[in-house]
Structures are given as C-alpha cells and as structure tokens.
Amino acid sequence: GQQLNQSPQSMFIQEGEDVSMNCTSSSIFNTWLWYKQEPGEGPVLLIALYKAGELTSNGRLTAQFGITRKDSFLNISASIPSDVGIYFCAGFTSGTYKYIFGTGTRLKVLA
Amino acid sequence: KAGVTQTPRYLIKTRGQQVTLSCSPISGHRSVSWYQQTPGQGLQFLFEYFSETQRNKGNFPGRFSGRQFSNSRSEMNVSTLELGDSALYLCASRWGTGDNSPLHFGNGTRLTVT
C-alpha cells in the first residue's frame, strides 16, 4: 500500500535536546496530521495542519505544513523521557478521500 | 467524551478460522475507518464506512470485510485466517467522510494467528 516517506526512521537523543523529523511525498496533500503511538496503544493525534505554510504548536511540539504541500515537519523542543514513542505523519488528499500514513519515526530518549 | 473503543483487545486464532472485531466510534462521529498495522508494512488502510455504506477501500483481499450499523458502530471480519494476518487492527473515527476531518484512533485489537 501507499506510504509517505518519513525520516529519520529512528533516533536516540539526550534528554533536553530538540528533535526534528519530516514527512515527504511526491503527491500534494491538503491536510497533514501528526500522531504519537506508545506501546500497546493506538496513535494519538498531536497536531493537525490544514493550510500550506501553516505553523502550529502544541506545548513543546511544533509542526509545519510545507509550502509545496508535499511535505510536513515536526519539531519537539527540550525532549523528556515521556516523548519516547513512534511518531507518524498522515496526509489527506481530496483525490482519494483518505489518509495515507508515513512509515514512522521511532524516538528514544536517553536520560 | 469517550474515545474510540475497540473490542476485544487481544485475540488468538488458528489458521483457517474467522474473526470479528468491533469498534465503537466517538459520539457524533459518523465515519469509521479500519487500518492494519504491522512492523514491516506500517499502517495500511483497509476500508472506511459512513452512514452504513463503504465509502473507500484499500488493497486487501476479499477475506477482509466490514460493516457499519445505524448507530455508527462498526465491525470488521476476516475469514479463512492466514499467518500473515497477525497484526494490530486499528479503528479510527472522524466526523465526516470525503473531508479532511482528523482521524481519532482506538487502542486496537492485537490478532495473533497460529
């Protein structure tokens, strides 16, 4: 099935560091969502983006809708141990009327 | 407001059997989508239901089917189970269909086929 390219695949960071990850596609999307999934649970919606260039924050998380509409970025500032998990992006296109998910970025925080 | 509820949380089945998974959406949400999550393939879209009608379908064989009831609750059925069907099955609800309202996920049903 179709998936979006998400990078990095995984990362180890020190507590307190900032984190950046991105999601890219060859297709244009008109909505980007970012989720976090912890072991044994379903993905939890973090941020929703609806407009090219939009920058939205949720606490220490900031996400941006790329101006080309083919990518999106998620930044986590001053990471803490509970940020551990897998982060997924999802893009929606009115062409297919469904969300396509990224391959995920696995984040591990070293205390 | 209660979230998306999936039952059961865990299932162990044998090859060749069939299984039915259940999903109750967030109150007021009329769309329910199903996804299969595996380590190798990530989150793969199965199908979406809205107003008791299948509105969208992924690339899965006909052994995977679903339905939605008038109260928006949904069930997914997998017949003639194969080992490769072992996965986390996630249900997600959203307000509408054909629009970009965000998906809200349940905690999934972990299916193991032996």
Short mmCIF file of C-alpha atoms in Angstrom, two decimals:
data_model
loop_
_atom_site.label_atom_id
_atom_site.label_comp_id
_atom_site.label_asym_id
_atom_site.label_seq_id
_atom_site.Cartn_x
_atom_site.Cartn_y
_atom_site.Cartn_z
CA GLY A 1 0.00 0.00 0.00
CA GLN A 2 0.96 3.63 -0.41
CA GLN A 3 3.01 5.19 2.38
CA LEU A 4 4.68 8.52 2.93
CA ASN A 5 8.43 8.76 3.41
CA GLN A 6 9.27 9.71 6.96
CA SER A 7 12.76 10.43 8.28
CA PRO A 8 14.66 9.63 10.26
CA GLN A 9 13.43 6.07 10.81
CA SER A 10 14.68 6.15 14.38
CA MET A 11 16.70 8.37 16.62
CA PHE A 12 18.32 8.32 20.01
CA ILE A 13 18.60 11.69 21.68
CA GLN A 14 19.67 13.05 25.03
CA GLU A 15 17.06 14.43 27.37
CA GLY A 16 16.77 18.16 26.82
CA GLU A 17 17.70 18.08 23.15
CA ASP A 18 15.49 19.32 20.35
CA VAL A 19 14.17 16.83 17.79
CA SER A 20 13.24 17.30 14.15
CA MET A 21 11.55 14.86 11.81
CA ASN A 22 9.87 15.21 8.47
CA CYS A 23 7.48 13.58 6.09
CA THR A 24 7.71 13.84 2.32
CA SER A 25 5.68 12.74 -0.65
CA SER A 26 5.61 13.09 -4.41
CA SER A 27 1.91 13.92 -4.11
CA ILE A 28 0.22 17.09 -2.95
CA PHE A 29 -1.82 16.94 0.24
CA ASN A 30 -4.30 19.41 1.65
CA THR A 31 -4.13 18.22 5.25
CA TRP A 32 -1.29 16.91 7.39
CA LEU A 33 -1.72 15.20 10.74
CA TRP A 34 0.90 14.17 13.27
CA TYR A 35 0.38 11.30 15.71
CA LYS A 36 2.31 9.66 18.54
CA GLN A 37 1.95 5.98 19.33
CA GLU A 38 3.15 4.34 22.51
CA PRO A 39 3.50 0.58 23.01
CA GLY A 40 0.18 -1.21 23.33
CA GLU A 41 -1.85 1.84 22.39
CA GLY A 42 -3.31 3.41 19.30
CA PRO A 43 -1.93 6.57 17.69
CA VAL A 44 -2.88 9.79 19.46
CA LEU A 45 -3.45 12.95 17.43
CA LEU A 46 -0.89 15.65 18.26
CA ILE A 47 -1.31 18.35 15.65
CA ALA A 48 -3.47 18.96 12.57
CA LEU A 49 -2.41 21.28 9.72
CA TYR A 50 -4.81 22.49 7.04
CA LYS A 51 -3.03 25.20 5.06
CA ALA A 52 0.26 25.41 3.18
CA GLY A 53 2.83 27.26 5.26
CA GLU A 54 0.82 26.85 8.46
CA LEU A 55 2.84 26.58 11.66
CA THR A 56 1.03 25.12 14.68
CA SER A 57 2.23 24.40 18.20
CA ASN A 58 1.02 22.06 20.92
CA GLY A 59 3.14 22.60 24.01
CA ARG A 60 6.71 21.65 23.17
CA LEU A 61 5.64 20.34 19.76
CA THR A 62 5.60 22.47 16.62
CA ALA A 63 4.57 21.26 13.19
CA GLN A 64 4.63 22.95 9.80
CA PHE A 65 2.76 22.35 6.58
CA GLY A 66 5.33 22.66 3.78
CA ILE A 67 4.70 25.38 1.24
CA THR A 68 4.95 22.89 -1.64
CA ARG A 69 2.18 20.88 0.08
CA LYS A 70 4.32 17.79 -0.42
CA ASP A 71 5.93 17.75 3.00
CA SER A 72 5.49 18.44 6.68
CA PHE A 73 7.80 18.82 9.64
CA LEU A 74 7.53 18.11 13.35
CA ASN A 75 9.83 19.57 15.98
CA ILE A 76 9.97 18.65 19.65
CA SER A 77 11.81 21.04 21.90
CA ALA A 78 13.61 20.11 25.13
CA SER A 79 12.78 16.41 24.89
CA ILE A 80 11.85 14.46 28.02
CA PRO A 81 11.71 10.69 28.65
CA SER A 82 7.95 10.52 28.08
CA ASP A 83 8.45 11.69 24.49
CA VAL A 84 9.51 8.11 23.70
CA GLY A 85 7.31 6.52 21.09
CA ILE A 86 6.68 6.30 17.38
CA TYR A 87 5.64 9.45 15.57
CA PHE A 88 3.54 9.14 12.42
CA CYS A 89 2.56 11.69 9.86
CA ALA A 90 -0.59 11.33 7.78
CA GLY A 91 -1.59 13.21 4.66
CA PHE A 92 -5.05 13.66 3.21
CA THR A 93 -5.76 14.27 -0.42
CA SER A 94 -9.16 15.12 -1.83
CA GLY A 95 -8.25 12.96 -4.81
CA THR A 96 -8.53 9.73 -2.85
CA TYR A 97 -10.54 10.97 0.15
CA LYS A 98 -8.41 9.00 2.58
CA TYR A 99 -5.43 9.45 4.83
CA ILE A 100 -2.07 7.97 3.90
CA PHE A 101 0.39 7.32 6.72
CA GLY A 102 4.10 7.72 6.99
CA THR A 103 6.45 4.90 7.89
CA GLY A 104 7.02 6.33 11.37
CA THR A 105 9.93 7.77 13.33
CA ARG A 106 10.87 5.85 16.46
CA LEU A 107 12.14 8.21 19.15
CA LYS A 108 14.20 7.04 22.10
CA VAL A 109 15.29 9.47 24.76
CA LEU A 110 18.36 8.86 26.89
CA ALA A 111 18.02 10.34 30.35
CA LYS B 1 -16.33 12.39 25.88
CA ALA B 2 -15.45 8.72 25.45
CA GLY B 3 -12.84 7.85 22.86
CA VAL B 4 -12.89 5.16 20.23
CA THR B 5 -13.46 1.76 21.83
CA GLN B 6 -12.26 -1.47 20.27
CA THR B 7 -13.03 -4.98 21.45
CA PRO B 8 -11.52 -7.37 22.12
CA ARG B 9 -8.01 -6.09 22.88
CA TYR B 10 -6.37 -9.42 22.15
CA LEU B 11 -7.31 -12.43 20.06
CA ILE B 12 -5.57 -15.68 19.27
CA LYS B 13 -6.94 -17.67 16.37
CA THR B 14 -5.90 -20.63 14.27
CA ARG B 15 -5.28 -20.60 10.54
CA GLY B 16 -8.49 -21.11 8.61
CA GLN B 17 -10.74 -19.67 11.29
CA GLN B 18 -12.60 -16.41 11.00
CA VAL B 19 -12.68 -13.46 13.36
CA THR B 20 -14.88 -10.43 14.01
CA LEU B 21 -13.56 -7.24 15.56
CA SER B 22 -15.72 -4.47 16.93
CA CYS B 23 -15.37 -0.69 17.06
CA SER B 24 -17.48 1.99 18.73
CA PRO B 25 -16.67 5.48 17.44
CA ILE B 26 -16.56 8.74 19.33
CA SER B 27 -20.09 10.00 19.91
CA GLY B 28 -21.19 12.12 16.95
CA HIS B 29 -18.61 10.67 14.59
CA ARG B 30 -20.23 9.01 11.62
CA SER B 31 -17.19 7.72 9.78
CA VAL B 32 -15.23 4.66 10.83
CA SER B 33 -12.02 3.52 9.16
CA TRP B 34 -10.02 0.38 9.73
CA TYR B 35 -6.24 0.03 9.47
CA GLN B 36 -3.87 -2.90 9.72
CA GLN B 37 -0.58 -2.20 11.45
CA THR B 38 2.42 -4.50 11.14
CA PRO B 39 6.11 -3.81 11.81
CA GLY B 40 7.04 -4.40 8.19
CA GLN B 41 4.18 -2.64 6.40
CA GLY B 42 3.23 0.13 8.80
CA LEU B 43 -0.34 1.44 8.83
CA GLN B 44 -2.30 0.12 5.88
CA PHE B 45 -5.82 1.34 5.09
CA LEU B 46 -8.47 -1.38 4.92
CA PHE B 47 -11.75 0.46 4.41
CA GLU B 48 -13.94 3.32 5.55
CA TYR B 49 -17.65 3.31 6.35
CA PHE B 50 -20.02 6.23 6.57
CA SER B 51 -23.77 6.03 7.06
CA GLU B 52 -23.64 2.24 6.85
CA THR B 53 -22.01 2.36 3.40
CA GLN B 54 -18.46 1.52 2.45
CA ARG B 55 -17.02 4.75 1.03
CA ASN B 56 -13.43 3.76 0.42
CA LYS B 57 -11.42 0.58 0.22
CA GLY B 58 -7.75 -0.33 0.41
CA ASN B 59 -5.88 -3.09 -1.38
CA PHE B 60 -6.78 -6.07 0.74
CA PRO B 61 -8.26 -9.38 -0.39
CA GLY B 62 -11.95 -10.09 -0.14
CA ARG B 63 -11.37 -12.10 3.05
CA PHE B 64 -11.38 -8.74 4.80
CA SER B 65 -14.83 -7.25 5.08
CA GLY B 66 -16.67 -4.84 7.27
CA ARG B 67 -19.97 -3.26 8.03
CA GLN B 68 -21.40 -0.33 9.88
CA PHE B 69 -24.58 -0.16 11.88
CA SER B 70 -27.11 2.63 12.16
CA ASN B 71 -25.52 3.80 15.44
CA SER B 72 -22.17 4.16 13.58
CA ARG B 73 -20.62 1.20 15.37
CA SER B 74 -18.58 -0.94 13.01
CA GLU B 75 -17.37 -4.49 12.76
CA MET B 76 -14.57 -5.96 10.71
CA ASN B 77 -14.46 -9.60 9.71
CA VAL B 78 -11.54 -11.64 8.45
CA SER B 79 -12.34 -15.08 7.07
CA THR B 80 -10.02 -18.01 6.40
CA LEU B 81 -7.26 -16.55 8.55
CA GLU B 82 -3.67 -16.76 7.40
CA LEU B 83 -0.49 -16.45 9.45
CA GLY B 84 0.22 -13.14 7.71
CA ASP B 85 -2.98 -11.67 9.11
CA SER B 86 -1.33 -11.39 12.51
CA ALA B 87 -1.29 -7.67 13.21
CA LEU B 88 -2.67 -4.83 15.26
CA TYR B 89 -6.01 -3.79 13.79
CA LEU B 90 -6.84 -0.18 14.46
CA CYS B 91 -10.17 1.52 14.14
CA ALA B 92 -10.41 5.28 13.71
CA SER B 93 -13.43 7.53 13.70
CA ARG B 94 -13.97 11.02 12.37
CA TRP B 95 -16.79 13.41 11.93
CA GLY B 96 -17.35 13.15 8.19
CA THR B 97 -16.19 11.41 5.06
CA GLY B 98 -14.73 12.88 1.91
CA ASP B 99 -13.49 15.75 4.01
CA ASN B 100 -10.31 16.29 5.95
CA SER B 101 -11.61 15.93 9.49
CA PRO B 102 -8.88 14.25 11.54
CA LEU B 103 -8.87 10.58 12.49
CA HIS B 104 -9.10 9.53 16.13
CA PHE B 105 -7.85 6.04 16.88
CA GLY B 106 -8.80 3.35 19.35
CA ASN B 107 -6.20 1.22 21.10
CA GLY B 108 -6.57 -1.60 18.62
CA THR B 109 -7.14 -5.33 18.63
CA ARG B 110 -4.00 -7.44 18.61
CA LEU B 111 -4.71 -10.50 16.46
CA THR B 112 -2.35 -13.45 16.54
CA VAL B 113 -2.89 -16.28 14.06
CA THR B 114 -1.18 -19.57 14.84
#
